[in-house]
Structures are given as structure tokens and as C-alpha cells.
Amino acid sequence: MKIAIASGKGGTGKTTVAVNLAAVIQGSCLIDCDVEEPNAALYLNPKIEEINKVELPVPRLKEDGCSYCGLCARLCAFGAISVLPGSAAGKGTLLVFDHLCKSCGVCMGLCPERALKEELRAIGTVETGNSCYGTFARGQLDIGEVAAPALIRVLKQKAIYAPVTIIDAPPGTSCAMINTINGVDLCVLVTEPTPFGLNDLKLAVEAVRKASIPFCVVINRSMGDDEIIEQYCRAEGAEIAAKIPFNMEMARRSSEGGLLCATGTVFRDYFTHLAEKVQKT
Amino acid sequence: MKQIVVISGKGGTGKTVVSGALAALAQDKVMADCDVDAPNLHLLIGAEYLEENLFYGGQKAFIDTEVCVKCGKCLEVCRFGSITAEFRVKQQLCESCGYCLMVCPAGAIGMDKNPAGKWFVSKTAYGTLVHARLEPGEDNSGKLVAIVRKAAKEKAEQEGAKYVIIDGPPGTGCPVMAALSGVDTALVVTEPGLSAIHDMKRVLELTDRFKIGAMAVINKYDISADNSSAIRRFCADKGIDIAGEIPFSAEIYGCVMKGRPAVEARDANGVEQMKKIWNNIKKRLQT
Ligand code: SF4
Ligand code: SF4
């Protein structure tokens, strides 16, 4: 089963929940899909065995053939090609703006002269390996690149899945997050009991419902009174699968890259219970 | 007029709390909430919506099943996996390229206009706020950020404001670049956690690339003394000034819970630090 750990907002403890869940489930797989800020490795210390460059095909002119008709530029929905027609003075010009290109293939597929070929351009990496808890995979987008959804699609193909696979999703409800949760069996939405947390939880619930994925809620940094979230969950019929209390010691441990479940203390129970619960749903 | 963006790389480090404090401290400014995926600033400074505008994203394909001859051409060309074996379009995965429509021999495919979000101009107790809300799963967040920034700048010009304060999105992707481009200074809010430090470094690579001077804020600096020293050392090495250090405080948390800017917290040290941050920004912008 595939379980995505998501949250409408960053910093709610999504990664903390993901890595600790992966660590209490023996032989699990963790995929870090937060490709702009992949942080799960800081906690699981995996040994990376394979690094793959992720490349996207962008159009380039072949040596010759182009008539500078401009069809490709007109068909490209993203304005990624610009064509200046030739004149008596000389050949035309064709420019490709790589960052705008979504690699849809329209220009290459429909050029009447078959004058465009694909060239691969690196946008980031996908790494796979093992931690002492199971298999591990993560993607990292190069700085300045924007194609997170494309990188995530490759990452999800390359990962070595286990009976239980935990996926750390990108924060928010962006296109990258939707690509991440596409095809998972359950979404765990991590929130915190603040007005920000509630606002962003609502957005996340809207997103998972739109994608028709079952979900449950985890309240992190509970300060005792979580009525703000509980009231909403009651009204929406959403299950609260766990409450993790705020605790200075936990905050410190987590901030220093420690696994909360590795301590053999009360913290561990929060995650073993949560693991049992999510595997039942 | 000067533009200041508050960013963090990692979400949840206190970016919006700092932005809200600046909103309360700065005079003559317009606020822009550019975290269009999860806008929160209006929760802290209150907002009375004056204007509402629709934002259209890329159009999404749809297949008229009555006309479709099930030839499979669309399935063959779509590179985004958005067409199912039953010839339906998963619109959330559609990237709006239109390839399917161009190759369909039966003319069964059309493109739907796609309202992808809204943007607003609001009145707050602290001045004008321009903010927006992108529908879940929509792509074009960079475009919407650009719209919010343009509107905020225009408002600032109309009002003769001296500053535009931008609450930026998390991450380092497209919307962050849209929020960064052309600003006068960036404030990077981090906290003493390994993830937050790692992400701060990534976001500083971005400000470097955009040639934008940055200052740092350490939020909840007292959670880990070791990590806070590591941040100070890193910043000193890079020549990045630390504009202020905010303690972890139940009072500040209480303010957020009540939906009030953190400068109202009964935490003298914390509030002092926020004032110091704003003064440091002003100083930076004068030179
Ligand atoms: S690449 Fe093909 S479609 Fe584009 S201008 Fe040249 S001939 Fe026309
Ligand atoms: S592959 Fe698609 S997005 Fe890229 S240039 Fe060609 S038509 Fe435009």
C-alpha cells in the first residue's frame, strides 16, 4: 500500500511524520517527493546506491530542413518557441526558451518538415538506495528549475516499492503535490492546531477530495486544546488518526535530525499506533 | 518605492508571522501575500475584501465520448498520462498543451476554459493587502504571483506608499522566482533545524542568482543553541547580516492563535527583535 504524507502548509511536521512512520514499519520504502526541499535523508541517513540524472526533452533544430514557417511557434501553448521568418537577406531564426518548454512534444511531432529533434536537458536527479529501515528514494530539482511535476513522475517510476511505501509529499496543494498523491491508497494530512493550520488543512482536504483519495488527519504540536481542528474534522466527517503533543524535547531532537521513534520512549508509541491505524484503512 | 520579500525555503519557519509583524510596524506600505497556494497573511491582519478578480489558468482538454472513435491517437501523444484507457481526461494531470486535440481525427476533443483561482484587493487595519488563492492542483502559480505583485505595485504607486512588503511562497520553484524577481531586498526566515538550515542555503543560492541582497532572521533561535550558532557562522561566512533573532514564545504563539500580529505579544524581547528587524531592513534600503 502507498501512503502519502501531505499537508496544506509547510512546516507542520509532514517530514517528521513520514520518516518516523517509515522507521517503525520494518522493510518499508520511503520516497521523498518534496523535490524542491528534500529533507527526509537528513533523518534516515540512507546509503545512496544509484544516482540518475533526470532529463527532459526540449526541441532543437536539425542541421537543416526548417522552412521557418512558424507553425511550431503557433502551436506551442507555452510560448516556448519563437520563429523569425527568413528574408532575401538570409536565413530565418528559431529560438527555444527551455524554461518555458513543458516537453509536450507538439512542435517535434507536428513540424511539417520534421526539422526538430529532441535534445535532453538535465533538470535534477533521482537517487535510490537503502536506509536501515528499508528502501529509499528521493528527487532533487536543480536550483532555478521549475519542472517539479516532471521530476516527481520519474521519481515515482524509479523507486523500489515495498509492501508499505511512505511518500513525503511536497507542501501545499500545487500541481507537484497532486502528481505525488496520484495513485496512492491513502493520504495522511498533517496539520497543527492554529488558524493557519486549519486554513491550510481545508485546502488540502479540498485537493485530496478532488483527487478521490481517502484521507485521515494527524494533529501535530498539539497543545492540549485542539478544538479548532477537531470541530472542523467533526463537521467534515474526517478521521483524526493521531495527535502528537508539542514538547520542547521533541522539537529539539527533531531539529537536530533525530528520529523521534528511535528513542525507545513514549514518542515511539505515537508512531507505532499511527502505523497500525493507517495500515488498517 | 522599495520592495521587500520575506521567504524561507522551508515552510512553517515563521515567514508569515514575520511578514505580519512587519505589516504592523511599517508605515506607508502595501502588503502582498504571494503564497498563493496557501495564503495566510489575511488571517493575521484581517481583511475586508474590496475587489475580487478571476484568474484563468491553462485550458484543460475534454473528450466528447459520443464523438470519440477510440482510435487511441490522443493516448499515444499525451506525455502527461492524463488520458485514461477509457478515453477520459484526468484534468488535474492535463498540462494544457493541446496535442490530443491537434491529432484527434474525429474532432472529439475540446479545451475548457479553466478558472484556476482568484485574486483580491483588501482593506486591513494596517493598509492595503493584495492576495490570491490558487485552486488546488493548478500549475500557473508563478503567473498568479506576478499578477499579485503587479497589482500591489500599482496600489503602492497610487497611494504614494514607500514600501511593498511581500510574503513569499515556500520552496525554491517557479512562484518563488516570480516573488523574488526585481525586489530590493530579501529577508530569509529560518529556524535552528537541519531541514530549515538546508533549505535556507538553497534559497540563498536563488537570491544570489537573482543578485538580490539578503538578510536572515533566526526564528525560535532558542530551540537548539548548536544549530543557531551554526546558522550564525554560515551567515558570517557568506556575509549575510542577521536582521534579528526571535525566541520561541508561548506569547507569540498565542497571538497567532488569536489571529493577531505578533508585535502585540506580551513578550518584550520578541517584540524588540521584530522592531530591530524592521529597522535593519530600513537601514539596508537607505544605502
Ligand atoms: S521547425 Fe518546422 S514548424 Fe517550426 S518553423 Fe521550422 S519548419 Fe516550421
Ligand atoms: S515540446 Fe511542447 S512546450 Fe516544448 S517547445 Fe515544443 S510545443 Fe512548446
mmCIF file of N, CA, C and O in Angstrom, chain A residues 9 34 39 41 47 66 81 84 86 95 110 113 123 126 156 159 168 193 206 218 227 231 249-250 273 280:
data_model
loop_
_atom_site.group_PDB
_atom_site.id
_atom_site.type_symbol
_atom_site.label_atom_id
_atom_site.label_comp_id
_atom_site.label_asym_id
_atom_site.label_seq_id
_atom_site.Cartn_x
_atom_site.Cartn_y
_atom_site.Cartn_z
ATOM 1 N N LYS A 9 0.280 23.070 4.260
ATOM 2 C CA LYS A 9 1.221 24.122 4.594
ATOM 3 C C LYS A 9 2.539 23.474 4.960
ATOM 4 O O LYS A 9 2.544 22.373 5.487
ATOM 5 N N ASP A 34 9.306 15.712 -2.022
ATOM 6 C CA ASP A 34 9.405 17.149 -1.811
ATOM 7 C C ASP A 34 10.659 17.628 -2.535
ATOM 8 O O ASP A 34 11.669 17.955 -1.912
ATOM 9 N N ASN A 39 14.218 16.615 2.412
ATOM 10 C CA ASN A 39 14.880 16.617 3.716
ATOM 11 C C ASN A 39 14.835 15.288 4.455
ATOM 12 O O ASN A 39 15.450 15.148 5.511
ATOM 13 N N ALA A 41 16.212 12.526 3.988
ATOM 14 C CA ALA A 41 17.505 11.858 4.133
ATOM 15 C C ALA A 41 18.256 12.350 5.371
ATOM 16 O O ALA A 41 19.058 11.614 5.947
ATOM 17 N N LYS A 47 21.918 5.058 2.524
ATOM 18 C CA LYS A 47 23.092 4.909 1.676
ATOM 19 C C LYS A 47 22.579 4.975 0.238
ATOM 20 O O LYS A 47 21.787 4.117 -0.183
ATOM 21 N N CYS A 66 14.427 23.142 -41.772
ATOM 22 C CA CYS A 66 13.450 24.126 -41.299
ATOM 23 C C CYS A 66 13.166 25.156 -42.382
ATOM 24 O O CYS A 66 14.079 25.707 -42.996
ATOM 25 N N ILE A 81 8.660 28.703 -28.162
ATOM 26 C CA ILE A 81 9.414 28.807 -29.418
ATOM 27 C C ILE A 81 9.077 30.128 -30.079
ATOM 28 O O ILE A 81 7.935 30.584 -30.050
ATOM 29 N N LEU A 84 11.574 33.663 -36.416
ATOM 30 C CA LEU A 84 11.597 34.842 -37.280
ATOM 31 C C LEU A 84 11.799 34.341 -38.700
ATOM 32 O O LEU A 84 12.754 33.619 -38.966
ATOM 33 N N GLY A 86 12.705 33.867 -42.602
ATOM 34 C CA GLY A 86 13.866 34.280 -43.381
ATOM 35 C C GLY A 86 13.471 35.359 -44.380
ATOM 36 O O GLY A 86 12.299 35.609 -44.629
ATOM 37 N N LEU A 95 14.199 30.250 -32.062
ATOM 38 C CA LEU A 95 14.694 30.274 -30.689
ATOM 39 C C LEU A 95 13.818 29.398 -29.811
ATOM 40 O O LEU A 95 12.601 29.416 -29.933
ATOM 41 N N LEU A 110 4.632 17.659 -34.872
ATOM 42 C CA LEU A 110 3.776 18.214 -35.920
ATOM 43 C C LEU A 110 4.502 19.111 -36.924
ATOM 44 O O LEU A 110 3.884 19.651 -37.827
ATOM 45 N N GLU A 113 8.097 19.768 -41.745
ATOM 46 C CA GLU A 113 9.380 19.426 -42.365
ATOM 47 C C GLU A 113 10.165 18.419 -41.535
ATOM 48 O O GLU A 113 11.292 18.071 -41.894
ATOM 49 N N ILE A 123 17.332 18.484 -15.426
ATOM 50 C CA ILE A 123 16.596 19.374 -14.518
ATOM 51 C C ILE A 123 16.787 18.982 -13.049
ATOM 52 O O ILE A 123 16.387 19.706 -12.155
ATOM 53 N N VAL A 126 17.402 11.874 -9.500
ATOM 54 C CA VAL A 126 16.643 10.922 -8.690
ATOM 55 C C VAL A 126 17.653 9.960 -8.090
ATOM 56 O O VAL A 126 18.498 9.412 -8.802
ATOM 57 N N LYS A 156 8.736 8.548 -9.068
ATOM 58 C CA LYS A 156 7.773 7.508 -8.707
ATOM 59 C C LYS A 156 7.946 6.250 -9.554
ATOM 60 O O LYS A 156 7.588 5.155 -9.130
ATOM 61 N N ALA A 159 11.497 4.459 -8.051
ATOM 62 C CA ALA A 159 11.549 3.981 -6.672
ATOM 63 C C ALA A 159 11.281 2.478 -6.602
ATOM 64 O O ALA A 159 10.549 1.929 -7.417
ATOM 65 N N ASP A 168 6.674 11.166 1.136
ATOM 66 C CA ASP A 168 6.686 12.516 1.690
ATOM 67 C C ASP A 168 6.341 13.467 0.542
ATOM 68 O O ASP A 168 7.108 13.627 -0.394
ATOM 69 N N PRO A 193 -2.689 22.815 15.356
ATOM 70 C CA PRO A 193 -3.908 23.450 15.858
ATOM 71 C C PRO A 193 -3.809 24.967 15.929
ATOM 72 O O PRO A 193 -3.849 25.554 17.000
ATOM 73 N N GLU A 206 -9.707 19.740 0.340
ATOM 74 C CA GLU A 206 -10.324 20.003 -0.959
ATOM 75 C C GLU A 206 -9.545 19.282 -2.060
ATOM 76 O O GLU A 206 -10.130 18.661 -2.948
ATOM 77 N N VAL A 218 -3.653 14.058 10.952
ATOM 78 C CA VAL A 218 -2.799 13.960 12.138
ATOM 79 C C VAL A 218 -2.576 15.373 12.670
ATOM 80 O O VAL A 218 -2.199 16.269 11.908
ATOM 81 N N GLU A 227 -9.440 22.033 19.701
ATOM 82 C CA GLU A 227 -10.827 22.183 19.283
ATOM 83 C C GLU A 227 -10.928 22.773 17.866
ATOM 84 O O GLU A 227 -11.779 22.374 17.074
ATOM 85 N N GLN A 231 -13.210 20.437 15.627
ATOM 86 C CA GLN A 231 -14.528 20.900 15.221
ATOM 87 C C GLN A 231 -14.689 20.754 13.703
ATOM 88 O O GLN A 231 -15.697 20.251 13.218
ATOM 89 N N GLU A 249 11.489 18.946 24.119
ATOM 90 C CA GLU A 249 12.489 17.908 23.907
ATOM 91 C C GLU A 249 12.345 17.307 22.491
ATOM 92 O O GLU A 249 13.321 17.117 21.772
ATOM 93 N N MET A 250 11.098 17.058 22.111
ATOM 94 C CA MET A 250 10.837 16.525 20.777
ATOM 95 C C MET A 250 11.257 17.522 19.707
ATOM 96 O O MET A 250 11.845 17.159 18.687
ATOM 97 N N HIS A 273 1.370 3.363 16.848
ATOM 98 C CA HIS A 273 -0.094 3.394 16.785
ATOM 99 C C HIS A 273 -0.580 3.923 15.458
ATOM 100 O O HIS A 273 -1.478 3.367 14.833
ATOM 101 N N LYS A 280 -4.461 -0.290 8.511
ATOM 102 C CA LYS A 280 -5.787 -0.906 8.558
ATOM 103 C C LYS A 280 -6.746 -0.256 7.564
ATOM 104 O O LYS A 280 -7.645 -0.908 7.068
#
